[in-house]
PDB file of C-alpha atoms in Angstrom:
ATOM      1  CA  UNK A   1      93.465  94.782  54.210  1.00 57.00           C
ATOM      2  CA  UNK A   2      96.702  93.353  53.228  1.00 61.00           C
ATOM      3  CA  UNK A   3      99.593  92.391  55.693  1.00 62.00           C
ATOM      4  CA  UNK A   4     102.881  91.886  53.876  1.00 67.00           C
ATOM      5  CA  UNK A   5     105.523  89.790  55.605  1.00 67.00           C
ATOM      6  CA  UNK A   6     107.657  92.975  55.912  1.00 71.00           C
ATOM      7  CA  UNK A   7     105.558  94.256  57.766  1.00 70.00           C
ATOM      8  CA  UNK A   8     104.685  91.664  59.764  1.00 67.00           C
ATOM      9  CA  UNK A   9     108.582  91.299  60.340  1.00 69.00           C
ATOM     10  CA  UNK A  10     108.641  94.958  61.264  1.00 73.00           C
ATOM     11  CA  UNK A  11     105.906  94.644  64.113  1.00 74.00           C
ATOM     12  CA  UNK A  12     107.485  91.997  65.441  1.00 77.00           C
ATOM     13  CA  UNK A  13     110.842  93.612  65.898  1.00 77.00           C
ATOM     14  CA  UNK A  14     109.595  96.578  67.158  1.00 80.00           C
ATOM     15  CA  UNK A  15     108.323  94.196  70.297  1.00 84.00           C
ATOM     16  CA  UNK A  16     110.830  91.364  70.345  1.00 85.00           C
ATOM     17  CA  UNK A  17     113.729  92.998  70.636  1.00 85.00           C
ATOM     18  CA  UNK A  18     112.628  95.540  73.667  1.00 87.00           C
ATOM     19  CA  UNK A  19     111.366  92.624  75.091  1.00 89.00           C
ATOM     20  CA  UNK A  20     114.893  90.818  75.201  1.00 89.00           C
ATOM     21  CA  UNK A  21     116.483  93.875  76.850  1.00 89.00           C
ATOM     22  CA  UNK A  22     113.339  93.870  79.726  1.00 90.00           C
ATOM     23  CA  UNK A  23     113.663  90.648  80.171  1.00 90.00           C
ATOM     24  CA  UNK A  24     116.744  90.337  80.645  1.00 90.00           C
ATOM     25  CA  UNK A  25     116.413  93.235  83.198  1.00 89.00           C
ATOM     26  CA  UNK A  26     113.589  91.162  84.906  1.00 88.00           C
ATOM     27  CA  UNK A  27     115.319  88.261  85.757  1.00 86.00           C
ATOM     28  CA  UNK A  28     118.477  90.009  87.159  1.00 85.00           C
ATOM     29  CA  UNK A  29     116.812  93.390  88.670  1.00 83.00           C
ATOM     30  CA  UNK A  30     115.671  93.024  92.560  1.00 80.00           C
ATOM     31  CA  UNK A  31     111.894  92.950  93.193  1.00 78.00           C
ATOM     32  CA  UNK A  32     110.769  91.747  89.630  1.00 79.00           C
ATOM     33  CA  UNK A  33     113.116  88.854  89.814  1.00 80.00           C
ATOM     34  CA  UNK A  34     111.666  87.475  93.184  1.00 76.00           C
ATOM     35  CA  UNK A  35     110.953  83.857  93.406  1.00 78.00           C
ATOM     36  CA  UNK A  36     107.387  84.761  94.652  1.00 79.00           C
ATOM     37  CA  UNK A  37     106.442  85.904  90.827  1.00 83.00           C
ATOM     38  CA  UNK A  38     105.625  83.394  88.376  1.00 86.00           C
ATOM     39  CA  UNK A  39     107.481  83.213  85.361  1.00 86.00           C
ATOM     40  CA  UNK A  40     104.526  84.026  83.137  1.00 89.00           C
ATOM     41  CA  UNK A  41     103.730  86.913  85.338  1.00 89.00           C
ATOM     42  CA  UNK A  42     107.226  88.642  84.186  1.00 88.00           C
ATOM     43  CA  UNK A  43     106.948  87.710  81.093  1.00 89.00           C
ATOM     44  CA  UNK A  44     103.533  89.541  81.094  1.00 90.00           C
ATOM     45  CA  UNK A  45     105.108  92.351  82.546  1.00 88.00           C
ATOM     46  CA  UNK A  46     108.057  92.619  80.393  1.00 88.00           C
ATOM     47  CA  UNK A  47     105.485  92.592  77.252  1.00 89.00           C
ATOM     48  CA  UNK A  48     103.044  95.507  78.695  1.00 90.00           C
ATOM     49  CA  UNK A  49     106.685  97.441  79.218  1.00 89.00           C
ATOM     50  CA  UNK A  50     107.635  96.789  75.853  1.00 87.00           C
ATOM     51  CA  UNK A  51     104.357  97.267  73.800  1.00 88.00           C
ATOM     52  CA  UNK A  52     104.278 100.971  76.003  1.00 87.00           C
ATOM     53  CA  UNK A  53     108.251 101.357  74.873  1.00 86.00           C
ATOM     54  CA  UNK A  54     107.961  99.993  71.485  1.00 83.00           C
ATOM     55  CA  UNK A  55     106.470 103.617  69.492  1.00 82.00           C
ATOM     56  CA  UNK A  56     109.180 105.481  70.787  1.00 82.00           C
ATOM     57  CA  UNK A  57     112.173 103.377  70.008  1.00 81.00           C
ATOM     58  CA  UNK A  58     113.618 102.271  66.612  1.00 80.00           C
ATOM     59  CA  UNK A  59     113.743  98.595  66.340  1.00 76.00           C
ATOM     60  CA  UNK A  60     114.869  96.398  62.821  1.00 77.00           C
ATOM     61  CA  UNK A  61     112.426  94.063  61.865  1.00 75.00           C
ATOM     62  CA  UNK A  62     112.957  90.683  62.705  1.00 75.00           C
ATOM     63  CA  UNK A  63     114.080  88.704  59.730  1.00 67.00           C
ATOM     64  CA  UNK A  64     113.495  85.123  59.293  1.00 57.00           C
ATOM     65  CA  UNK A  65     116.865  83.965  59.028  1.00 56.00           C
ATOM     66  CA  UNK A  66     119.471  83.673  62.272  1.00 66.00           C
ATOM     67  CA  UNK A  67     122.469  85.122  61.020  1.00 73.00           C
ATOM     68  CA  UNK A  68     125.398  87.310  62.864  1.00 76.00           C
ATOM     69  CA  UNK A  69     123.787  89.630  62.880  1.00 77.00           C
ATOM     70  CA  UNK A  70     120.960  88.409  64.418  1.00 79.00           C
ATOM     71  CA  UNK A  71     123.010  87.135  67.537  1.00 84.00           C
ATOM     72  CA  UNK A  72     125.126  90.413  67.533  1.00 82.00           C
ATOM     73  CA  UNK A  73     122.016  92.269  68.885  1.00 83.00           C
ATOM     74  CA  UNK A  74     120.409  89.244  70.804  1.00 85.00           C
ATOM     75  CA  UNK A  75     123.588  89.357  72.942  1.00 86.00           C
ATOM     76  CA  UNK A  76     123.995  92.999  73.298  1.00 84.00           C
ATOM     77  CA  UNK A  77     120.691  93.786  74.379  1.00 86.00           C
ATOM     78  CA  UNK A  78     120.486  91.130  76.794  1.00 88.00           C
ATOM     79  CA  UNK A  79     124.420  92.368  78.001  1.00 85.00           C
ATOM     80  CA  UNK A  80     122.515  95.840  78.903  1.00 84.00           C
ATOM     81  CA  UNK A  81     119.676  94.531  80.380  1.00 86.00           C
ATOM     82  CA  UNK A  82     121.527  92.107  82.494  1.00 86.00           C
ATOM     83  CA  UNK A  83     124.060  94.498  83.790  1.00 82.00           C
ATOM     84  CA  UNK A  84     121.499  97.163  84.669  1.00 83.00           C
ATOM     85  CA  UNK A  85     119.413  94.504  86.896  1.00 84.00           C
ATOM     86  CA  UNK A  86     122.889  93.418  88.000  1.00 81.00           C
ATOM     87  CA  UNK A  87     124.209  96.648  89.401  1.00 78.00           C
ATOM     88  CA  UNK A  88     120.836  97.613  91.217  1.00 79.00           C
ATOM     89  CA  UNK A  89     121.268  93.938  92.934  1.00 81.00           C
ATOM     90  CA  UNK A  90     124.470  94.926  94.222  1.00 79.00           C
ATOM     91  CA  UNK A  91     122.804  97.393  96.296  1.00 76.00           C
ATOM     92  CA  UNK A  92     120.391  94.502  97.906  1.00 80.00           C
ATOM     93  CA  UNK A  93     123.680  92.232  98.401  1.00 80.00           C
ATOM     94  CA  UNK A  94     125.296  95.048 100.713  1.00 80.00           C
ATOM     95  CA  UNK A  95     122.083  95.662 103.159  1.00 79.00           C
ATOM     96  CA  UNK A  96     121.524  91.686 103.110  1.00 79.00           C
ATOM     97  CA  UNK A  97     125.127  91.374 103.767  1.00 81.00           C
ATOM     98  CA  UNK A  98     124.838  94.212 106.933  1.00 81.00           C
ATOM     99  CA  UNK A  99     121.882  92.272 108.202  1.00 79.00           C
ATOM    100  CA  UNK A 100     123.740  89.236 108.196  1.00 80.00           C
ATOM    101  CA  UNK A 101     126.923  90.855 110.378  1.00 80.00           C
ATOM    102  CA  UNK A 102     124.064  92.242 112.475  1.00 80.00           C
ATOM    103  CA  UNK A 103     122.542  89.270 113.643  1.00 79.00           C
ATOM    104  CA  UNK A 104     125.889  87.640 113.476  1.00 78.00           C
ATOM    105  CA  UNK A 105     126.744  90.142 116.115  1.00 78.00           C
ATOM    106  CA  UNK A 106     122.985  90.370 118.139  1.00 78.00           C
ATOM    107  CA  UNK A 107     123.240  86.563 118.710  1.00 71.00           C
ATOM    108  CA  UNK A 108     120.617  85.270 116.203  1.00 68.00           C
ATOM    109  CA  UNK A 109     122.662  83.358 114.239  1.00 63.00           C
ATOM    110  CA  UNK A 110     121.898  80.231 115.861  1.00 59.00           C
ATOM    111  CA  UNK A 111     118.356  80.887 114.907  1.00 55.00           C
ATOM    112  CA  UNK A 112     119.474  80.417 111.260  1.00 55.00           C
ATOM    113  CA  UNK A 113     116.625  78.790 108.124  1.00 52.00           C
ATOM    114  CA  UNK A 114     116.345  78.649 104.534  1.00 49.00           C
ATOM    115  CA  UNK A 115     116.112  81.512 102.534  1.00 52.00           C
ATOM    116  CA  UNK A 116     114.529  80.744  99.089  1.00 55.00           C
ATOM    117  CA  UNK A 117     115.518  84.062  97.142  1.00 54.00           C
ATOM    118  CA  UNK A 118     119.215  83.856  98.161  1.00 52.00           C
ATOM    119  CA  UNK A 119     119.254  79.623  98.466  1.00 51.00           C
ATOM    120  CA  UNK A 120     121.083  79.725 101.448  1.00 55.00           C
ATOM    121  CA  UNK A 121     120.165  80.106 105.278  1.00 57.00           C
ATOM    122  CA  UNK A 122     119.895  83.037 106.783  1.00 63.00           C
ATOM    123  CA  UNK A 123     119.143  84.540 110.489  1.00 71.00           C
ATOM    124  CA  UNK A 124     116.241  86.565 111.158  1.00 76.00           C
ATOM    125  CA  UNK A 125     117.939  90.058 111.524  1.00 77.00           C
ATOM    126  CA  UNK A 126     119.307  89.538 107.641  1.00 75.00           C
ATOM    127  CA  UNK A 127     115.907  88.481 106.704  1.00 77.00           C
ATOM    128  CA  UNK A 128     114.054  91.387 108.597  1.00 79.00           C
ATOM    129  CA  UNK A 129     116.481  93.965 106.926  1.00 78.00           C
ATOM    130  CA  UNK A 130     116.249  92.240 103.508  1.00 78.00           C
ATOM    131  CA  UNK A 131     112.676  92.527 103.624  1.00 80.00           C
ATOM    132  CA  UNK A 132     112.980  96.150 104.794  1.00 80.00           C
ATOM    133  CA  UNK A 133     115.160  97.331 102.342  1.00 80.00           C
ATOM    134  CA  UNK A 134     112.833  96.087  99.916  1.00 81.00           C
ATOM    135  CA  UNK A 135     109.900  98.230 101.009  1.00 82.00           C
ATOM    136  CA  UNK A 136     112.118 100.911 101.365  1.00 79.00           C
ATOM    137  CA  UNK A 137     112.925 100.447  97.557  1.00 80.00           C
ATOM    138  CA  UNK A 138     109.314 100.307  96.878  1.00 81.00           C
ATOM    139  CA  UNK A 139     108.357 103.717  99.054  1.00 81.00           C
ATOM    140  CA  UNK A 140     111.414 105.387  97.168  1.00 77.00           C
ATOM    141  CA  UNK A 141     109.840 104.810  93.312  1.00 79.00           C
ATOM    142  CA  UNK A 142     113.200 103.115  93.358  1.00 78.00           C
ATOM    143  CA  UNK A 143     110.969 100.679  90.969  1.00 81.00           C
ATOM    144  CA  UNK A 144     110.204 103.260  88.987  1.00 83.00           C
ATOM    145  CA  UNK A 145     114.052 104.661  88.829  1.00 80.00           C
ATOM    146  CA  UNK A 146     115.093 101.409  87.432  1.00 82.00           C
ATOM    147  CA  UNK A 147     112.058 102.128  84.753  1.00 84.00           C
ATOM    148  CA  UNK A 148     113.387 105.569  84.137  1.00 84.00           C
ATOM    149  CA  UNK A 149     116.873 103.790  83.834  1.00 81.00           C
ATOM    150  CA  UNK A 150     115.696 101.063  81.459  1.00 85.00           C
ATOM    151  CA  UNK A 151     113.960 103.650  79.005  1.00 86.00           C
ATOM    152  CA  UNK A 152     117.390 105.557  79.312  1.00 83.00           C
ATOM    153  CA  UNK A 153     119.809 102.756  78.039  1.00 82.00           C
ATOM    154  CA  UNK A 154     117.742 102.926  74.860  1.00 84.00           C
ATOM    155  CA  UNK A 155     118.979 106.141  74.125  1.00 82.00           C
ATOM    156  CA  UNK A 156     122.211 105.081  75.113  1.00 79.00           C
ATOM    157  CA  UNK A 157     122.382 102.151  74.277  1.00 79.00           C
ATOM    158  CA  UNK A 158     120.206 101.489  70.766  1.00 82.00           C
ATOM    159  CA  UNK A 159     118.941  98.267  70.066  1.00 80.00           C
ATOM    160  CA  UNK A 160     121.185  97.805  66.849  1.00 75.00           C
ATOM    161  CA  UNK A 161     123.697 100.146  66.322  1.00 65.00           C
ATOM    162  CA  UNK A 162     127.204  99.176  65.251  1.00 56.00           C
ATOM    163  CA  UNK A 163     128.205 102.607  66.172  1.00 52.00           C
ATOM    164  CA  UNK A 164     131.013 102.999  69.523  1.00 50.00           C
ATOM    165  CA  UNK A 165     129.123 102.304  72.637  1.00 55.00           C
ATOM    166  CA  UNK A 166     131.118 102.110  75.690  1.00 56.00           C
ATOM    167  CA  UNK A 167     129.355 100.037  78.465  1.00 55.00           C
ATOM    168  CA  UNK A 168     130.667 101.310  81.951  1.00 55.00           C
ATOM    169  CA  UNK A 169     131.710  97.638  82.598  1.00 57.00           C
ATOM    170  CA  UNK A 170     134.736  99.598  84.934  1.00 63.00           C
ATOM    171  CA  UNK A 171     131.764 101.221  87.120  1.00 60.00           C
ATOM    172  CA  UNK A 172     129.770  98.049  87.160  1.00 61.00           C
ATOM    173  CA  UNK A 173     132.837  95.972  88.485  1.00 64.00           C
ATOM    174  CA  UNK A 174     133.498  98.859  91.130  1.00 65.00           C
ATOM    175  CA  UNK A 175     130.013  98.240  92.508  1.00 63.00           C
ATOM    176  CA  UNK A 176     130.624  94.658  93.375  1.00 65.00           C
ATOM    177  CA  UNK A 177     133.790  96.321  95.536  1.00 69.00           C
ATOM    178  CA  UNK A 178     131.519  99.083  97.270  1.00 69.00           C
ATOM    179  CA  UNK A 179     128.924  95.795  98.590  1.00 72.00           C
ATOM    180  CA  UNK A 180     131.208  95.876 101.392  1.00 75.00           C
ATOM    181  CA  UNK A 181     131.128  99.575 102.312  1.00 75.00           C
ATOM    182  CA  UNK A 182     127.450  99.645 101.966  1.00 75.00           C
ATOM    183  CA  UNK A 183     127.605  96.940 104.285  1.00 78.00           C
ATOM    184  CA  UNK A 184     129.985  98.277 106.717  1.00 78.00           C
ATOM    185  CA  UNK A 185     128.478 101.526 106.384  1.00 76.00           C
ATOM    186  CA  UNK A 186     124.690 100.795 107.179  1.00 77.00           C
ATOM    187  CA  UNK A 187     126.222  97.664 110.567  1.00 79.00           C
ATOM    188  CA  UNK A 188     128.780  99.901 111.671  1.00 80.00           C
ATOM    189  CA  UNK A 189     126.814 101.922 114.221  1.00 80.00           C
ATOM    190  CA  UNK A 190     125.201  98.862 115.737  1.00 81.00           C
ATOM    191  CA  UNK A 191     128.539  96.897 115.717  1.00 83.00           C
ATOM    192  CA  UNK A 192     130.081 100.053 117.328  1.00 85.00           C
ATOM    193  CA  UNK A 193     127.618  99.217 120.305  1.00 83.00           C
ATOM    194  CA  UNK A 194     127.876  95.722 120.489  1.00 82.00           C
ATOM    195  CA  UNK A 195     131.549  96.029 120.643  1.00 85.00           C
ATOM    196  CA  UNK A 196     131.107  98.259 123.580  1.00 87.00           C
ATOM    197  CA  UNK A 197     128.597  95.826 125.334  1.00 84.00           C
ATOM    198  CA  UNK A 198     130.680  93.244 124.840  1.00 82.00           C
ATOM    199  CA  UNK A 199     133.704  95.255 126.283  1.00 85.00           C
ATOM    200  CA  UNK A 200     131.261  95.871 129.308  1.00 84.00           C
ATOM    201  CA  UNK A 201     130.616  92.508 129.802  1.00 81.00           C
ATOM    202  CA  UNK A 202     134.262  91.462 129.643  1.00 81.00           C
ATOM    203  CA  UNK A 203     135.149  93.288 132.390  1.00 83.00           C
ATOM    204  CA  UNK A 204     132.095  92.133 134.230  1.00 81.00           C
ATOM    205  CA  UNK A 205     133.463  89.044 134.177  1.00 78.00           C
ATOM    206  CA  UNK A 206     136.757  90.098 134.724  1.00 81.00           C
ATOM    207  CA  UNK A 207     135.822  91.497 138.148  1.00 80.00           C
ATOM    208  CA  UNK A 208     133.207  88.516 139.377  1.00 77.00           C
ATOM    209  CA  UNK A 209     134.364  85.315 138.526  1.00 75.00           C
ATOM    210  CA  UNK A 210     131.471  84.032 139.659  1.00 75.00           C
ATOM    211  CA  UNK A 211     129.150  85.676 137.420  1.00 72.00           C
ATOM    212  CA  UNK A 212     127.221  83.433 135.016  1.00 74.00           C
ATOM    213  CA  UNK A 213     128.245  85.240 131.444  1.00 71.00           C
ATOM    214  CA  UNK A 214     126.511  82.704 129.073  1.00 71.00           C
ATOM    215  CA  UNK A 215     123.250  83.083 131.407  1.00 73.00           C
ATOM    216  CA  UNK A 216     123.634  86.780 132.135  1.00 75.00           C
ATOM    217  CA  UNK A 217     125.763  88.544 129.167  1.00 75.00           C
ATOM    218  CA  UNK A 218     123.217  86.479 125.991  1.00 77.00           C
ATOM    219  CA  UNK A 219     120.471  88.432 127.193  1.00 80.00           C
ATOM    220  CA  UNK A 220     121.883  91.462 127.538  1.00 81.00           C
ATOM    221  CA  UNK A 221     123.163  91.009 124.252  1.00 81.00           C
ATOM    222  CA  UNK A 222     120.360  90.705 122.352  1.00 80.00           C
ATOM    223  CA  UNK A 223     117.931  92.992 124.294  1.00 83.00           C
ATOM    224  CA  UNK A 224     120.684  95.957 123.193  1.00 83.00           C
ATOM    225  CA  UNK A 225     120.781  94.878 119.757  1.00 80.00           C
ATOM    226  CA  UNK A 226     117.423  94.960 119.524  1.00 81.00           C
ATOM    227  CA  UNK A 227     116.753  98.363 120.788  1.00 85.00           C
ATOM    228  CA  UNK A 228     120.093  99.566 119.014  1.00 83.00           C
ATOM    229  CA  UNK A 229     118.356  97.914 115.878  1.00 80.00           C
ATOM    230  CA  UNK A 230     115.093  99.521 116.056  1.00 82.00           C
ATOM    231  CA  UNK A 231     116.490 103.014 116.975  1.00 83.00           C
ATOM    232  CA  UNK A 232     118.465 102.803 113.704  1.00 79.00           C
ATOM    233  CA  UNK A 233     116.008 102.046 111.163  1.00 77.00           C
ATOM    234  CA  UNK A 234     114.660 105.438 110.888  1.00 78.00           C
ATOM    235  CA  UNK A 235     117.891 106.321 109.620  1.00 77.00           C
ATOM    236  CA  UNK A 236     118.861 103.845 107.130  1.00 73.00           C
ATOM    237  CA  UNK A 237     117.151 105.384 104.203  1.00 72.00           C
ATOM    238  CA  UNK A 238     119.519 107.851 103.542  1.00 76.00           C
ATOM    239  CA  UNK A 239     122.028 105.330 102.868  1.00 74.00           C
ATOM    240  CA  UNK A 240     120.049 103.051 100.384  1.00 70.00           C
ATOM    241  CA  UNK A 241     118.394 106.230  98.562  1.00 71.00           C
ATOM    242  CA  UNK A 242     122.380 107.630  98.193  1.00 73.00           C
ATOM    243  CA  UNK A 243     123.067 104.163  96.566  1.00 70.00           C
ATOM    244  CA  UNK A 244     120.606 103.643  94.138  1.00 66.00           C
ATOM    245  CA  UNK A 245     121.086 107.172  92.609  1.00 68.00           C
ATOM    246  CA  UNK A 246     124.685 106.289  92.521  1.00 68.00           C
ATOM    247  CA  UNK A 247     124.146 102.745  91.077  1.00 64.00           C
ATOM    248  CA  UNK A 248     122.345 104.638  88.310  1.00 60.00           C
ATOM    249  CA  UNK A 249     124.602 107.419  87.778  1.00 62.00           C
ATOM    250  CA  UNK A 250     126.692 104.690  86.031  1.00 58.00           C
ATOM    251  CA  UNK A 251     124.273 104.956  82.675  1.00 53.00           C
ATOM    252  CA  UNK A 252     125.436 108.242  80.962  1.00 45.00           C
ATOM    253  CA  UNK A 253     122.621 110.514  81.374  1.00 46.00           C
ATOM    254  CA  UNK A 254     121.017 108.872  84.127  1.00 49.00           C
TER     255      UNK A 254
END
């Protein structure tokens, strides 16, 4: 059995260049870029994704020289990748971002620590609802939509194809606006009744002077936001599954 470097060229293209697309989506895309995995644990996983993908797409071989061309579909294939993981993040930023206005608003703030996957410090609530979300994401297949969505930019998108291919950059960049309405969207029940308490407790104090607010009004506080809280997270799928379709919708034929 002979093995030509053609064809050795040829194999290799049909896995290296999937793999720079999956990559790319790994180390941008929420729950398969998380600090927790090792590196060579997503690179093993972006090579089992690519050696299942690799028969069905069409892939030049990869030639021995590093020419234009060569970089020409190096960058767009990481571009895709990238901005796929990127606009499924934006849905993560806008429920950590609610969490944070939450507990902002509950009184855990002061209760603040390190978080490693954003590098910042963060207050329980945020944390709680970060982690939730992510489950959420997990129950939903929403792994396996961003999967679905990955083996659709192929077909959209072909590895090297110097034919007009419009990336929704537009949509992308209109995401990064809308991490503030999912935000407000999924807090503003909660904030609705924390404004109210705090309305209540104003005029409490209002009418006693006496009354010990920082002793009597904390509690309060955060007992309500609690129970608010867990009465609402029953209903905050909706919301995230709503998102992530629309996040996808952005890839023609998603």
């Amino acid at each position: 059995m002979l093995l030509t470097s053609s064809q050795i060229a040829a194999w290799a293209g049909y896995v290296f260049w999937p793999l720079v697309r999956i990559l790319a989506l790994v180390g941008t895309a929420p729950v398969l870029s998380h600090r927790a995995i090792p590196v060579r644990a997503k690179v093993a996983v972006g090579v089992a994704i690519a050696l299942v993908l690799a028969p069905a797409l069409h892939a030049p071989p990869l030639g021995e020289s590093l020419n234009a061309v060569f970089f020409e579909t190096l960058v767009r294939n990481v571009l895709v990748g990238a901005t796929l993981g990127f606009a499924i993040r934006i849905l993560f930023s806008g429920v950590e971002l609610a969490g944070q206005m939450i507990g902002l608003q509950i009184g855990l703030s002061f209760g603040g620590f390190f978080n490693p996957e954003a590098t910042d410090t963060d207050n329980p609530v945020g944390n709680f609802v970060s982690l939730l979300v992510l489950l959420i994401f997990l129950a939903m297949d929403g792994h396996l939509m961003v999967l679905y969505g990955l083996r659709q930019s192929f077909e959209i998108f072909p590895i090297a194809d110097d034919g007009p291919r419009r990336l929704a950059f537009d949509a992308i960049a209109g995401l990064g606006a809308q991490v503030f309405s999912i935000a407000l969207s999924i807090s503003l029940p909660i904030l609705a009744v924390m404004l109210l308490i705090n309305v209540v407790l104003g005029v409490m104090a209002r009418v006693s002077p006496q009354l010990n607010l920082f002793a009597v009004g904390f509690p309060i506080t955060l007992c309500a936001g609690m129970v608010v809280l867990f009465l609402f997270i029953p209903h905050l799928e909706a919301p995230i599954r709503a998102t992530l379709e629309r996040t996808l919708s952005i890839w023609p034929g998603g």
